[in-house]
Amino acid sequence: MEDTFKEMWGSLSRMRPRMVFQHIINFGLVVSSALMIWKSLILLTGSESPIVVVLSGSMEPAFHRGDLLFLYHNDSPLRVGEIVVFKIEGREIPIVHRILEVHEREDQVDILTKGDNNQVDDRGLYNPGQEWLNKHHVIGRAKGFLPYIGMITIIMNDYPSLKYALIAVLGLFVVINRE
């Protein structure tokens, strides 16, 4: 492993500055392309987060930890049984659960959710004093999924040093690649 890094560093030090600059620009183009794809998905799906990873086993057997969900968001009425992803004020991580109850009134919709694998509804997860979710809490509805693909994200979040090492190695490969 150490020999590989020495070889990469030697290759990098032999490159002309113009070539290094060109590789850095190419790396920037890859990153900006990924951002454009993400923003395009946001526009196409109507969801602020068109792809999410299931982080717990609360939705088993429908979804397992590490499943990658594809979301969409529109103004059609929410229905009992739909799987939605919602955010609670003050918390950054969205939750994937099924709608248990819907109460529609003239000016708003009240929603109660529950994980398929949980014994009780989600009122314990909501903010203190909050009995229901409203439509503005929902960031998307599950449209499809890829099983276990999101485990990569979970591992990277559980071991941040691995994430930074992987990013550094990939960046180094992009910079020293001569093709």
Coordinates of N, CA and C in Angstrom, one line a residue:
M1 N 0.8 -1.2 0.0 CA 0.0 0.0 0.0 C 0.9 1.3 0.0
E2 N 1.9 1.2 0.8 CA 2.8 2.4 0.9 C 3.5 2.6 -0.4
D3 N 3.9 1.5 -1.1 CA 4.6 1.6 -2.4 C 3.6 2.3 -3.4
T4 N 2.3 1.9 -3.3 CA 1.4 2.5 -4.3 C 1.3 4.0 -4.1
F5 N 1.3 4.5 -2.9 CA 1.2 5.9 -2.6 C 2.5 6.6 -3.1
K6 N 3.7 6.0 -2.9 CA 4.9 6.5 -3.3 C 5.0 6.6 -4.8
E7 N 4.4 5.6 -5.5 CA 4.4 5.6 -7.0 C 3.4 6.7 -7.5
M8 N 2.3 6.8 -6.8 CA 1.4 7.9 -7.2 C 2.0 9.3 -7.0
W9 N 2.7 9.5 -5.9 CA 3.3 10.8 -5.6 C 4.4 11.1 -6.6
G10 N 5.2 10.0 -6.9 CA 6.2 10.2 -7.9 C 5.7 10.5 -9.3
S11 N 4.6 9.9 -9.7 CA 3.9 10.2 -10.9 C 3.4 11.6 -10.9
L12 N 2.8 12.1 -9.8 CA 2.3 13.4 -9.7 C 3.4 14.5 -9.8
S13 N 4.5 14.2 -9.1 CA 5.6 15.2 -9.1 C 6.3 15.3 -10.5
R14 N 6.2 14.2 -11.4 CA 6.8 14.3 -12.7 C 5.9 15.0 -13.7
M15 N 4.6 15.3 -13.3 CA 3.7 15.9 -14.3 C 4.0 17.4 -14.4
R16 N 3.8 17.9 -15.6 CA 3.9 19.3 -15.8 C 2.7 20.1 -15.1
P17 N 3.0 21.3 -14.7 CA 1.9 22.1 -14.0 C 0.6 22.2 -14.8
R18 N 0.8 22.3 -16.1 CA -0.4 22.5 -17.0 C -1.2 21.2 -17.0
M19 N -0.6 20.1 -16.9 CA -1.3 18.8 -16.9 C -2.0 18.6 -15.6
V20 N -1.3 19.0 -14.5 CA -2.0 18.9 -13.1 C -3.2 19.8 -13.1
F21 N -3.1 21.0 -13.6 CA -4.2 22.0 -13.7 C -5.3 21.4 -14.5
Q22 N -5.0 20.7 -15.6 CA -6.0 20.1 -16.5 C -6.8 19.0 -15.7
H23 N -6.1 18.2 -14.9 CA -6.7 17.2 -14.2 C -7.6 17.7 -13.0
I24 N -7.1 18.8 -12.4 CA -7.9 19.4 -11.4 C -9.2 20.0 -12.0
I25 N -9.2 20.6 -13.2 CA -10.3 21.1 -13.9 C -11.3 19.9 -14.2
N26 N -10.7 18.8 -14.7 CA -11.6 17.6 -15.0 C -12.3 17.1 -13.7
F27 N -11.6 17.1 -12.6 CA -12.2 16.7 -11.3 C -13.3 17.7 -11.0
G28 N -13.1 18.9 -11.1 CA -14.2 19.9 -10.9 C -15.4 19.7 -11.8
L29 N -15.2 19.4 -13.0 CA -16.3 19.1 -14.0 C -17.1 17.9 -13.5
V30 N -16.4 16.9 -13.0 CA -17.1 15.7 -12.5 C -18.0 16.0 -11.3
V31 N -17.4 16.8 -10.4 CA -18.2 17.2 -9.2 C -19.4 18.1 -9.6
S32 N -19.2 19.1 -10.5 CA -20.2 19.9 -10.9 C -21.3 19.2 -11.7
S33 N -20.9 18.2 -12.5 CA -21.9 17.4 -13.2 C -22.8 16.6 -12.2
A34 N -22.2 16.1 -11.2 CA -22.9 15.3 -10.2 C -23.9 16.3 -9.5
L35 N -23.5 17.5 -9.2 CA -24.4 18.5 -8.6 C -25.6 18.8 -9.6
M36 N -25.3 19.0 -10.8 CA -26.3 19.3 -11.8 C -27.3 18.1 -11.9
I37 N -26.8 16.9 -11.9 CA -27.7 15.7 -11.9 C -28.6 15.7 -10.7
W38 N -28.1 16.0 -9.5 CA -28.9 16.1 -8.3 C -30.0 17.2 -8.4
K39 N -29.6 18.3 -8.8 CA -30.6 19.4 -9.0 C -31.6 19.1 -10.0
S40 N -31.3 18.4 -11.1 CA -32.2 18.0 -12.1 C -33.2 17.0 -11.5
L41 N -32.7 16.1 -10.7 CA -33.6 15.1 -10.0 C -34.6 15.8 -9.1
I42 N -34.1 16.9 -8.4 CA -35.0 17.6 -7.5 C -36.1 18.3 -8.3
L43 N -35.8 18.8 -9.5 CA -36.8 19.5 -10.3 C -37.8 18.4 -10.9
L44 N -37.3 17.3 -11.3 CA -38.1 16.2 -11.9 C -39.1 15.6 -10.9
T45 N -38.6 15.4 -9.7 CA -39.4 14.6 -8.7 C -40.2 15.6 -7.8
G46 N -39.9 16.8 -7.8 CA -40.6 17.8 -6.9 C -40.2 17.6 -5.4
S47 N -39.2 16.8 -5.1 CA -38.8 16.5 -3.8 C -37.5 17.2 -3.5
E48 N -37.4 17.7 -2.3 CA -36.1 18.4 -1.9 C -35.0 17.3 -1.8
S49 N -35.4 16.1 -1.6 CA -34.4 15.0 -1.4 C -34.9 13.8 -2.2
P50 N -34.6 13.7 -3.5 CA -35.2 12.7 -4.4 C -34.7 11.3 -4.1
I51 N -33.6 11.1 -3.4 CA -33.0 9.8 -3.0 C -32.7 9.8 -1.6
V52 N -33.2 8.8 -0.8 CA -32.8 8.7 0.6 C -32.4 7.3 0.9
V53 N -31.7 7.1 2.0 CA -31.3 5.8 2.5 C -32.0 5.5 3.7
V54 N -32.6 4.3 3.8 CA -33.2 3.8 5.0 C -32.2 3.5 6.1
L55 N -32.3 4.2 7.2 CA -31.2 4.1 8.2 C -31.5 3.2 9.4
S56 N -32.7 2.6 9.5 CA -33.0 1.7 10.6 C -33.9 0.6 10.1
G57 N -34.2 -0.3 11.0 CA -35.0 -1.5 10.6 C -36.5 -1.3 10.9
S58 N -36.9 0.0 11.1 CA -38.3 0.2 11.5 C -39.3 0.0 10.4
M59 N -38.9 -0.2 9.2 CA -39.8 -0.4 8.1 C -39.7 -1.8 7.6
E60 N -39.0 -2.7 8.3 CA -39.0 -4.1 7.8 C -40.3 -4.7 8.0
P61 N -40.8 -5.6 7.1 CA -40.1 -6.2 6.0 C -40.2 -5.5 4.7
A62 N -40.9 -4.3 4.7 CA -41.0 -3.6 3.4 C -39.6 -3.1 2.9
F63 N -38.9 -2.4 3.8 CA -37.6 -1.9 3.5 C -36.6 -2.2 4.6
H64 N -35.4 -2.5 4.2 CA -34.3 -2.9 5.2 C -33.3 -1.8 5.3
R65 N -32.6 -1.8 6.4 CA -31.5 -0.8 6.6 C -30.6 -0.9 5.4
G66 N -30.3 0.3 4.8 CA -29.4 0.4 3.7 C -30.1 0.4 2.3
D67 N -31.4 0.2 2.3 CA -32.1 0.3 1.0 C -32.1 1.8 0.6
L68 N -32.0 1.9 -0.7 CA -32.0 3.3 -1.3 C -33.4 3.5 -1.9
L69 N -34.1 4.6 -1.4 CA -35.5 4.9 -1.9 C -35.4 6.0 -2.9
F70 N -36.3 5.9 -3.9 CA -36.5 7.0 -4.8 C -37.8 7.7 -4.5
L71 N -37.8 9.0 -4.3 CA -39.0 9.7 -3.9 C -39.5 10.6 -5.0
Y72 N -40.8 10.9 -4.9 CA -41.4 12.0 -5.7 C -42.3 12.7 -4.7
H73 N -42.7 13.9 -5.1 CA -43.6 14.8 -4.3 C -44.5 15.5 -5.3
N74 N -45.8 15.4 -5.0 CA -46.8 16.2 -5.7 C -47.9 16.6 -4.8
D75 N -48.9 17.3 -5.3 CA -50.0 17.8 -4.5 C -51.2 16.9 -4.3
S76 N -51.1 15.7 -4.9 CA -52.2 14.8 -4.7 C -52.4 14.4 -3.2
P77 N -53.6 14.0 -2.9 CA -53.9 13.7 -1.4 C -53.1 12.6 -0.9
L78 N -52.6 12.7 0.3 CA -51.9 11.6 1.0 C -53.0 10.6 1.4
R79 N -52.6 9.3 1.3 CA -53.5 8.2 1.7 C -53.0 7.3 2.7
V80 N -53.8 6.7 3.5 CA -53.4 5.7 4.5 C -52.7 4.5 3.7
G81 N -51.6 4.1 4.2 CA -50.9 3.0 3.6 C -49.7 3.4 2.8
E82 N -49.7 4.7 2.4 CA -48.6 5.2 1.6 C -47.3 5.3 2.5
I83 N -46.2 5.1 1.9 CA -44.9 5.2 2.6 C -44.3 6.6 2.2
V84 N -44.1 7.4 3.3 CA -43.6 8.8 3.1 C -42.3 9.0 3.8
V85 N -41.6 10.0 3.4 CA -40.4 10.4 4.1 C -40.7 11.8 4.6
F86 N -40.5 12.0 5.9 CA -40.8 13.3 6.5 C -39.7 13.8 7.4
K87 N -39.7 15.1 7.6 CA -38.7 15.8 8.4 C -39.5 16.5 9.6
I88 N -38.9 16.3 10.7 CA -39.5 17.0 11.9 C -38.6 18.2 12.2
E89 N -39.2 19.4 12.5 CA -38.4 20.6 12.8 C -37.4 20.3 13.9
G90 N -36.2 20.8 13.7 CA -35.2 20.6 14.7 C -34.3 19.4 14.5
R91 N -34.7 18.5 13.6 CA -34.0 17.3 13.3 C -33.6 17.3 11.8
E92 N -32.3 16.9 11.6 CA -31.8 16.9 10.2 C -32.1 15.6 9.4
I93 N -32.2 14.5 10.1 CA -32.4 13.2 9.4 C -33.8 12.9 9.2
P94 N -34.2 12.7 7.9 CA -35.6 12.4 7.6 C -36.0 11.0 8.0
I95 N -37.2 10.7 8.2 CA -37.7 9.4 8.7 C -38.6 8.8 7.6
V96 N -38.5 7.5 7.4 CA -39.3 6.8 6.4 C -40.3 5.9 7.1
H97 N -41.6 6.3 7.0 CA -42.6 5.5 7.7 C -43.9 5.5 6.9
R98 N -44.8 4.6 7.2 CA -46.1 4.5 6.5 C -47.1 5.3 7.2
I99 N -48.1 5.9 6.4 CA -49.2 6.7 6.9 C -50.2 5.7 7.5
L100 N -50.5 6.0 8.8 CA -51.4 5.2 9.6 C -52.8 5.8 9.6
E101 N -52.9 7.2 9.7 CA -54.2 7.9 9.7 C -54.0 9.2 8.9
V102 N -55.1 9.6 8.3 CA -55.1 10.9 7.6 C -56.5 11.6 8.0
H103 N -56.4 12.8 8.4 CA -57.6 13.6 8.7 C -57.5 14.9 7.9
E104 N -58.4 15.0 6.9 CA -58.4 16.1 6.0 C -59.5 17.1 6.5
R105 N -59.0 18.4 6.6 CA -59.9 19.5 6.9 C -59.8 20.5 5.8
E106 N -60.6 21.6 5.9 CA -60.6 22.6 4.9 C -59.2 23.2 4.6
D107 N -58.5 23.5 5.7 CA -57.2 24.3 5.5 C -56.0 23.4 5.7
Q108 N -56.1 22.2 6.2 CA -54.9 21.4 6.4 C -55.2 19.9 6.5
V109 N -54.1 19.2 6.4 CA -54.2 17.7 6.5 C -53.4 17.2 7.7
D110 N -53.9 16.5 8.6 CA -53.2 15.9 9.7 C -52.9 14.4 9.3
I111 N -51.6 14.1 9.6 CA -51.1 12.7 9.3 C -50.5 12.1 10.5
L112 N -50.8 10.8 10.7 CA -50.1 10.0 11.7 C -49.4 8.9 11.1
T113 N -48.1 8.7 11.4 CA -47.3 7.7 10.8 C -46.8 6.6 11.8
K114 N -46.3 5.5 11.2 CA -45.8 4.4 12.1 C -44.9 3.6 11.2
G115 N -43.8 3.1 11.8 CA -42.9 2.2 11.1 C -43.6 0.8 11.1
D116 N -43.5 0.1 10.0 CA -44.1 -1.3 10.0 C -43.6 -2.2 11.1
N117 N -42.4 -2.0 11.5 CA -41.8 -2.9 12.5 C -41.8 -2.4 13.9
N118 N -42.5 -1.2 14.1 CA -42.6 -0.6 15.4 C -44.0 -1.0 16.0
Q119 N -44.0 -1.1 17.3 CA -45.2 -1.5 18.1 C -46.2 -0.3 18.2
V120 N -45.7 0.9 18.2 CA -46.6 2.1 18.4 C -46.4 3.1 17.3
D121 N -47.3 4.0 17.3 CA -47.2 5.1 16.2 C -46.1 6.0 16.5
D122 N -45.9 7.0 15.7 CA -44.7 7.9 15.7 C -44.9 9.1 16.6
R123 N -45.9 9.2 17.4 CA -46.1 10.4 18.2 C -44.9 10.6 19.2
G124 N -44.3 9.6 19.6 CA -43.1 9.7 20.4 C -41.9 10.3 19.7
L125 N -41.9 10.2 18.4 CA -40.8 10.8 17.6 C -41.1 12.3 17.3
Y126 N -42.3 12.7 17.2 CA -42.7 14.1 16.9 C -42.2 15.0 18.1
N127 N -42.1 16.3 17.8 CA -41.7 17.2 18.8 C -42.7 17.2 20.0
P128 N -42.3 17.6 21.2 CA -43.2 17.6 22.3 C -44.4 18.5 22.0
G129 N -45.5 17.9 22.4 CA -46.8 18.6 22.1 C -47.4 18.4 20.7
Q130 N -46.6 17.8 19.8 CA -47.1 17.6 18.5 C -47.7 16.3 18.4
E131 N -49.0 16.3 18.0 CA -49.8 15.0 17.8 C -49.8 14.5 16.4
W132 N -49.7 15.4 15.4 CA -49.8 15.0 14.0 C -48.7 15.7 13.2
L133 N -48.5 15.1 12.0 CA -47.7 15.7 11.0 C -48.6 16.5 10.1
N134 N -48.1 17.5 9.4 CA -48.9 18.2 8.4 C -48.2 17.9 7.0
K135 N -48.8 18.4 6.0 CA -48.3 18.1 4.6 C -46.9 18.7 4.4
H136 N -46.6 19.8 5.1 CA -45.3 20.5 4.9 C -44.2 19.7 5.5
H137 N -44.5 18.7 6.4 CA -43.4 17.9 7.0 C -43.0 16.8 5.9
V138 N -43.9 16.4 5.0 CA -43.6 15.3 4.1 C -42.7 15.9 3.0
I139 N -41.5 15.2 2.8 CA -40.6 15.6 1.7 C -40.7 14.7 0.5
G140 N -41.4 13.6 0.6 CA -41.6 12.8 -0.6 C -42.3 11.5 -0.3
R141 N -42.8 10.8 -1.3 CA -43.4 9.5 -1.2 C -42.5 8.5 -1.9
A142 N -42.4 7.3 -1.3 CA -41.6 6.3 -1.9 C -42.2 5.8 -3.2
K143 N -41.3 5.9 -4.3 CA -41.8 5.5 -5.6 C -41.1 4.1 -6.0
G144 N -39.9 3.9 -5.5 CA -39.2 2.7 -5.8 C -38.0 2.6 -4.9
F145 N -37.2 1.4 -5.0 CA -36.1 1.3 -4.2 C -35.1 0.3 -4.8
L146 N -33.8 0.4 -4.3 CA -32.8 -0.5 -4.7 C -32.3 -1.1 -3.3
P147 N -32.4 -2.4 -3.2 CA -32.0 -3.0 -1.9 C -30.5 -2.9 -1.6
Y148 N -30.3 -2.5 -0.4 CA -28.9 -2.5 0.3 C -27.9 -1.6 -0.4
I149 N -28.2 -0.9 -1.4 CA -27.2 0.0 -2.1 C -26.8 1.1 -1.2
G150 N -27.6 1.6 -0.3 CA -27.3 2.7 0.6 C -26.4 2.3 1.8
M151 N -26.0 1.0 1.9 CA -25.1 0.6 3.0 C -23.8 1.3 2.8
I152 N -23.4 1.7 1.6 CA -22.2 2.4 1.4 C -22.2 3.7 2.2
T153 N -23.4 4.4 2.1 CA -23.6 5.7 2.8 C -23.5 5.5 4.3
I154 N -24.2 4.5 4.8 CA -24.2 4.2 6.2 C -22.8 3.9 6.7
I155 N -22.0 3.1 6.0 CA -20.6 2.8 6.4 C -19.8 4.1 6.4
M156 N -20.0 4.9 5.4 CA -19.2 6.2 5.4 C -19.5 7.1 6.5
N157 N -20.8 7.1 6.9 CA -21.2 8.0 8.1 C -20.7 7.4 9.4
D158 N -20.7 6.0 9.5 CA -20.3 5.4 10.7 C -18.8 5.5 10.9
Y159 N -18.0 5.5 9.8 CA -16.6 5.6 9.9 C -16.1 6.8 9.0
P160 N -16.2 8.0 9.6 CA -15.8 9.2 8.8 C -14.4 9.2 8.2
S161 N -13.5 8.6 9.0 CA -12.1 8.6 8.5 C -12.0 7.8 7.2
L162 N -12.8 6.7 7.1 CA -12.8 5.9 5.8 C -13.3 6.8 4.7
K163 N -14.4 7.6 5.0 CA -14.9 8.5 3.9 C -13.9 9.5 3.4
Y164 N -13.1 10.1 4.3 CA -12.1 11.1 3.9 C -11.0 10.4 3.2
A165 N -10.6 9.2 3.6 CA -9.5 8.5 2.9 C -9.9 8.1 1.5
L166 N -11.2 7.6 1.4 CA -11.7 7.3 0.1 C -11.7 8.5 -0.9
I167 N -12.2 9.6 -0.4 CA -12.3 10.8 -1.2 C -10.9 11.3 -1.6
A168 N -9.9 11.2 -0.7 CA -8.6 11.6 -1.0 C -8.0 10.7 -2.1
V169 N -8.1 9.4 -1.9 CA -7.6 8.4 -2.9 C -8.2 8.6 -4.3
L170 N -9.5 8.8 -4.3 CA -10.2 9.0 -5.6 C -9.8 10.3 -6.2
G171 N -9.6 11.4 -5.4 CA -9.1 12.6 -5.9 C -7.7 12.5 -6.5
L172 N -6.9 11.8 -5.8 CA -5.5 11.6 -6.2 C -5.5 10.8 -7.5
F173 N -6.3 9.7 -7.6 CA -6.4 9.0 -8.9 C -6.8 9.9 -10.1
V174 N -7.8 10.8 -9.8 CA -8.2 11.6 -10.9 C -7.1 12.6 -11.3
V175 N -6.4 13.1 -10.4 CA -5.3 14.1 -10.7 C -4.1 13.4 -11.4
I176 N -3.8 12.2 -11.0 CA -2.6 11.6 -11.6 C -2.9 10.7 -12.8
N177 N -4.1 10.5 -13.1 CA -4.5 9.7 -14.3 C -4.1 10.5 -15.5
R178 N -3.3 9.8 -16.4 CA -2.8 10.5 -17.6 C -3.7 10.3 -18.8
E179 N -4.7 9.6 -18.8 CA -5.6 9.4 -19.9 C -6.5 10.5 -20.2

